[in-house]
Amino acid sequence: MLVVQKYGGTSMGDCQRIQNVANRVMQTKRTGKSIVVVVSAMSGQTDTLIGWTKYFSKLPNEREVDMVLSSGERVTSALLAIALESMGQKAISLSGRGAGILTDNTHTKARIEHIDTKKITDLLLQDYIVVVSGFQGIGQNGEVTTLGRGGSDLSAVAIAGALKADLCEIYTDVDGVYTTDPRIEKKAKKIDRISYDEMLELASMGAKVLLNRSVELAKKWNVPLVTRSSFTQDQGTLITMEENIMEKPIVSGVALDKNQARVSIADVDDRPGIAAEIFGALADDNINVDMIVQTIGRDGRTDIDFTIPKTEEEQAKKVLEKFLNSVGSIDYDCEIAKVSIVGVGMKSHSGVASTAFKTLAKENINIMMISTSEIKVSMIIDLKYAELAVRTLHCAYELDK
Ligand code: ASP
Ligand code: MG
């Protein structure tokens, strides 16, 4: 059996913690498994390194930036190999290049294209524990690249996929995925199993345990993922194919996103091509539009409401300026929140959405926008009721039971 274990920055935070990781890796090794470990830099280190590169220039050469940033993970991977060796275990660290992680040439946000597994496989056959520096690879031009912030998760999933590992364990400082943010609802429960699709919906809405790109990659390569804490023995949350989840809860979790703003365009000319013009202009400026609601036209006019990231509001105002003369008005509201319920069981149950609407109505919370997918119902509400909405929905679907 082959496992890939990834340890994040907090788990690798200092030498004592690296020793703790070494102990955990040995615990797994003693059960007879082959192990590849992927590590992050010590927590805060990547930020420190970025800061250094900006001391000299606002826009430092990205090739050099990648040379600097990739050092953080080289340090921790080598230290962990040293710790394992000192415990009498054969261990070796490999940089992204050494591990055969081939990427495109886009510095600071490269994409993994292929993994040449020969070296890792050879070393595993010789009973080495292979420790790979996460977050980095090697471009086709032979230059060191990095994968974008949080990229070590991607390294781990890609390596697990390429090696056809039985399991990819992502160790962080939280013990798994919860039915909602435990800081908002103390009764939130840890989820034992969840599907890739549910995880994608929950993560994109603020359940920040895993990088979305890594869940997508895991789904594509069908890598069973576990997120768990390196500080406890808790089993964590398994993220897997829907088929592997016997008991499908109707609602698995409630997610909250407070980073959206609403744009309302009133009295838009109701003619073919108008939506293409507005959203085309936003897309040209790389503004990420999320929910869109258009009302039924009356007297040749219609209203279009949509949401964008709060951070892109000023940019959107600029882009939409040119439409001001041809529409009634354009209003911006950043005092909103998006609350969503997510669950694969929704596919086969009716009345799930109406329960959510009734629940919010009972609290006198007005719903400004609604959007649904097969496994999700999202509602835009007033920001000041965000936490209340999360708690009452969590209770209404009995997620605390
Ligand atoms: N060290 C990198 C970062 O902080 C990669 C990672 O931790 O996954 O973004
Ligand atoms: Mg990380």
PDB file of N, CA and C in Angstrom, residues 188-231:
ATOM      1  N   ALA A 188     -21.342  22.745  15.093  1.00  0.00           N
ATOM      2  CA  ALA A 188     -20.907  22.176  13.805  1.00  0.00           C
ATOM      3  C   ALA A 188     -20.217  20.842  14.047  1.00  0.00           C
ATOM      4  N   LYS A 189     -20.476  19.892  13.152  1.00  0.00           N
ATOM      5  CA  LYS A 189     -19.918  18.546  13.338  1.00  0.00           C
ATOM      6  C   LYS A 189     -18.879  18.266  12.251  1.00  0.00           C
ATOM      7  N   LYS A 190     -17.897  17.494  12.604  1.00  0.00           N
ATOM      8  CA  LYS A 190     -16.921  17.093  11.593  1.00  0.00           C
ATOM      9  C   LYS A 190     -17.579  16.075  10.666  1.00  0.00           C
ATOM     10  N   ILE A 191     -17.335  16.202   9.377  1.00  0.00           N
ATOM     11  CA  ILE A 191     -17.910  15.276   8.397  1.00  0.00           C
ATOM     12  C   ILE A 191     -16.922  14.130   8.168  1.00  0.00           C
ATOM     13  N   ASP A 192     -17.408  12.891   8.205  1.00  0.00           N
ATOM     14  CA  ASP A 192     -16.509  11.749   8.005  1.00  0.00           C
ATOM     15  C   ASP A 192     -16.170  11.537   6.532  1.00  0.00           C
ATOM     16  N   ARG A 193     -17.207  11.610   5.694  1.00  0.00           N
ATOM     17  CA  ARG A 193     -17.014  11.401   4.256  1.00  0.00           C
ATOM     18  C   ARG A 193     -17.784  12.434   3.478  1.00  0.00           C
ATOM     19  N   ILE A 194     -17.206  12.904   2.413  1.00  0.00           N
ATOM     20  CA  ILE A 194     -17.897  13.875   1.578  1.00  0.00           C
ATOM     21  C   ILE A 194     -17.431  13.672   0.132  1.00  0.00           C
ATOM     22  N   SER A 195     -18.301  14.002  -0.831  1.00  0.00           N
ATOM     23  CA  SER A 195     -17.914  13.794  -2.228  1.00  0.00           C
ATOM     24  C   SER A 195     -17.066  14.965  -2.729  1.00  0.00           C
ATOM     25  N   TYR A 196     -16.324  14.709  -3.803  1.00  0.00           N
ATOM     26  CA  TYR A 196     -15.506  15.773  -4.405  1.00  0.00           C
ATOM     27  C   TYR A 196     -16.363  16.993  -4.730  1.00  0.00           C
ATOM     28  N   ASP A 197     -17.529  16.751  -5.331  1.00  0.00           N
ATOM     29  CA  ASP A 197     -18.355  17.879  -5.773  1.00  0.00           C
ATOM     30  C   ASP A 197     -18.856  18.721  -4.607  1.00  0.00           C
ATOM     31  N   GLU A 198     -19.268  18.042  -3.526  1.00  0.00           N
ATOM     32  CA  GLU A 198     -19.714  18.806  -2.354  1.00  0.00           C
ATOM     33  C   GLU A 198     -18.556  19.613  -1.790  1.00  0.00           C
ATOM     34  N   MET A 199     -17.395  18.997  -1.734  1.00  0.00           N
ATOM     35  CA  MET A 199     -16.224  19.688  -1.199  1.00  0.00           C
ATOM     36  C   MET A 199     -15.896  20.914  -2.042  1.00  0.00           C
ATOM     37  N   LEU A 200     -16.022  20.774  -3.353  1.00  0.00           N
ATOM     38  CA  LEU A 200     -15.740  21.910  -4.241  1.00  0.00           C
ATOM     39  C   LEU A 200     -16.696  23.060  -3.951  1.00  0.00           C
ATOM     40  N   GLU A 201     -17.972  22.730  -3.753  1.00  0.00           N
ATOM     41  CA  GLU A 201     -18.952  23.777  -3.461  1.00  0.00           C
ATOM     42  C   GLU A 201     -18.690  24.398  -2.100  1.00  0.00           C
ATOM     43  N   LEU A 202     -18.356  23.578  -1.123  1.00  0.00           N
ATOM     44  CA  LEU A 202     -18.115  24.120   0.217  1.00  0.00           C
ATOM     45  C   LEU A 202     -16.836  24.948   0.249  1.00  0.00           C
ATOM     46  N   ALA A 203     -15.817  24.490  -0.449  1.00  0.00           N
ATOM     47  CA  ALA A 203     -14.530  25.192  -0.398  1.00  0.00           C
ATOM     48  C   ALA A 203     -14.614  26.532  -1.098  1.00  0.00           C
ATOM     49  N   SER A 204     -15.299  26.571  -2.246  1.00  0.00           N
ATOM     50  CA  SER A 204     -15.351  27.834  -2.974  1.00  0.00           C
ATOM     51  C   SER A 204     -16.155  28.848  -2.180  1.00  0.00           C
ATOM     52  N   MET A 205     -16.854  28.373  -1.166  1.00  0.00           N
ATOM     53  CA  MET A 205     -17.660  29.296  -0.385  1.00  0.00           C
ATOM     54  C   MET A 205     -17.090  29.508   1.007  1.00  0.00           C
ATOM     55  N   GLY A 206     -15.844  29.264   1.174  1.00  0.00           N
ATOM     56  CA  GLY A 206     -15.222  29.695   2.413  1.00  0.00           C
ATOM     57  C   GLY A 206     -14.857  28.604   3.412  1.00  0.00           C
ATOM     58  N   ALA A 207     -15.187  27.337   3.145  1.00  0.00           N
ATOM     59  CA  ALA A 207     -14.739  26.280   4.050  1.00  0.00           C
ATOM     60  C   ALA A 207     -13.282  25.975   3.702  1.00  0.00           C
ATOM     61  N   LYS A 208     -12.402  26.863   4.164  1.00  0.00           N
ATOM     62  CA  LYS A 208     -11.023  26.885   3.656  1.00  0.00           C
ATOM     63  C   LYS A 208     -10.124  25.789   4.228  1.00  0.00           C
ATOM     64  N   VAL A 209     -10.259  24.583   3.768  1.00  0.00           N
ATOM     65  CA  VAL A 209      -9.378  23.536   4.250  1.00  0.00           C
ATOM     66  C   VAL A 209      -8.408  23.131   3.159  1.00  0.00           C
ATOM     67  N   LEU A 210      -8.910  23.123   1.946  1.00  0.00           N
ATOM     68  CA  LEU A 210      -8.133  22.616   0.821  1.00  0.00           C
ATOM     69  C   LEU A 210      -8.236  23.584  -0.339  1.00  0.00           C
ATOM     70  N   LEU A 211      -7.200  23.666  -1.089  1.00  0.00           N
ATOM     71  CA  LEU A 211      -7.220  24.462  -2.308  1.00  0.00           C
ATOM     72  C   LEU A 211      -8.188  23.808  -3.290  1.00  0.00           C
ATOM     73  N   ASN A 212      -9.073  24.604  -3.871  1.00  0.00           N
ATOM     74  CA  ASN A 212     -10.030  24.033  -4.824  1.00  0.00           C
ATOM     75  C   ASN A 212      -9.355  23.288  -5.976  1.00  0.00           C
ATOM     76  N   ARG A 213      -8.259  23.871  -6.444  1.00  0.00           N
ATOM     77  CA  ARG A 213      -7.552  23.227  -7.558  1.00  0.00           C
ATOM     78  C   ARG A 213      -7.119  21.813  -7.190  1.00  0.00           C
ATOM     79  N   SER A 214      -6.802  21.582  -5.925  1.00  0.00           N
ATOM     80  CA  SER A 214      -6.358  20.229  -5.559  1.00  0.00           C
ATOM     81  C   SER A 214      -7.529  19.267  -5.501  1.00  0.00           C
ATOM     82  N   VAL A 215      -8.699  19.756  -5.085  1.00  0.00           N
ATOM     83  CA  VAL A 215      -9.867  18.871  -5.065  1.00  0.00           C
ATOM     84  C   VAL A 215     -10.247  18.511  -6.506  1.00  0.00           C
ATOM     85  N   GLU A 216     -10.191  19.516  -7.393  1.00  0.00           N
ATOM     86  CA  GLU A 216     -10.497  19.238  -8.808  1.00  0.00           C
ATOM     87  C   GLU A 216      -9.554  18.194  -9.385  1.00  0.00           C
ATOM     88  N   LEU A 217      -8.290  18.352  -9.055  1.00  0.00           N
ATOM     89  CA  LEU A 217      -7.278  17.418  -9.553  1.00  0.00           C
ATOM     90  C   LEU A 217      -7.515  16.016  -8.978  1.00  0.00           C
ATOM     91  N   ALA A 218      -7.853  15.968  -7.694  1.00  0.00           N
ATOM     92  CA  ALA A 218      -8.104  14.675  -7.043  1.00  0.00           C
ATOM     93  C   ALA A 218      -9.295  13.989  -7.694  1.00  0.00           C
ATOM     94  N   LYS A 219     -10.312  14.782  -8.026  1.00  0.00           N
ATOM     95  CA  LYS A 219     -11.499  14.223  -8.670  1.00  0.00           C
ATOM     96  C   LYS A 219     -11.138  13.680 -10.055  1.00  0.00           C
ATOM     97  N   LYS A 220     -10.376  14.467 -10.781  1.00  0.00           N
ATOM     98  CA  LYS A 220     -10.001  14.074 -12.136  1.00  0.00           C
ATOM     99  C   LYS A 220      -9.232  12.758 -12.136  1.00  0.00           C
ATOM    100  N   TRP A 221      -8.317  12.621 -11.182  1.00  0.00           N
ATOM    101  CA  TRP A 221      -7.490  11.414 -11.139  1.00  0.00           C
ATOM    102  C   TRP A 221      -8.010  10.383 -10.159  1.00  0.00           C
ATOM    103  N   ASN A 222      -9.176  10.670  -9.599  1.00  0.00           N
ATOM    104  CA  ASN A 222      -9.789   9.741  -8.660  1.00  0.00           C
ATOM    105  C   ASN A 222      -8.855   9.347  -7.517  1.00  0.00           C
ATOM    106  N   VAL A 223      -8.246  10.358  -6.908  1.00  0.00           N
ATOM    107  CA  VAL A 223      -7.371  10.124  -5.752  1.00  0.00           C
ATOM    108  C   VAL A 223      -8.196  10.323  -4.487  1.00  0.00           C
ATOM    109  N   PRO A 224      -8.353   9.301  -3.647  1.00  0.00           N
ATOM    110  CA  PRO A 224      -9.050   9.521  -2.376  1.00  0.00           C
ATOM    111  C   PRO A 224      -8.210  10.447  -1.497  1.00  0.00           C
ATOM    112  N   LEU A 225      -8.850  11.511  -1.012  1.00  0.00           N
ATOM    113  CA  LEU A 225      -8.142  12.521  -0.227  1.00  0.00           C
ATOM    114  C   LEU A 225      -8.622  12.471   1.210  1.00  0.00           C
ATOM    115  N   VAL A 226      -7.702  12.645   2.147  1.00  0.00           N
ATOM    116  CA  VAL A 226      -8.125  12.783   3.533  1.00  0.00           C
ATOM    117  C   VAL A 226      -7.536  14.069   4.073  1.00  0.00           C
ATOM    118  N   THR A 227      -8.344  14.917   4.705  1.00  0.00           N
ATOM    119  CA  THR A 227      -7.739  16.056   5.385  1.00  0.00           C
ATOM    120  C   THR A 227      -7.835  15.799   6.874  1.00  0.00           C
ATOM    121  N   ARG A 228      -6.735  15.943   7.557  1.00  0.00           N
ATOM    122  CA  ARG A 228      -6.722  15.682   9.006  1.00  0.00           C
ATOM    123  C   ARG A 228      -5.638  16.503   9.685  1.00  0.00           C
ATOM    124  N   SER A 229      -5.662  16.501  10.994  1.00  0.00           N
ATOM    125  CA  SER A 229      -4.717  17.313  11.750  1.00  0.00           C
ATOM    126  C   SER A 229      -3.458  16.525  12.082  1.00  0.00           C
ATOM    127  N   SER A 230      -2.312  17.207  12.021  1.00  0.00           N
ATOM    128  CA  SER A 230      -1.067  16.520  12.395  1.00  0.00           C
ATOM    129  C   SER A 230      -0.839  16.624  13.898  1.00  0.00           C
ATOM    130  N   PHE A 231      -1.769  17.302  14.598  1.00  0.00           N
ATOM    131  CA  PHE A 231      -1.579  17.490  16.032  1.00  0.00           C
ATOM    132  C   PHE A 231      -2.464  16.570  16.865  1.00  0.00           C
TER     133      PHE A 231
END
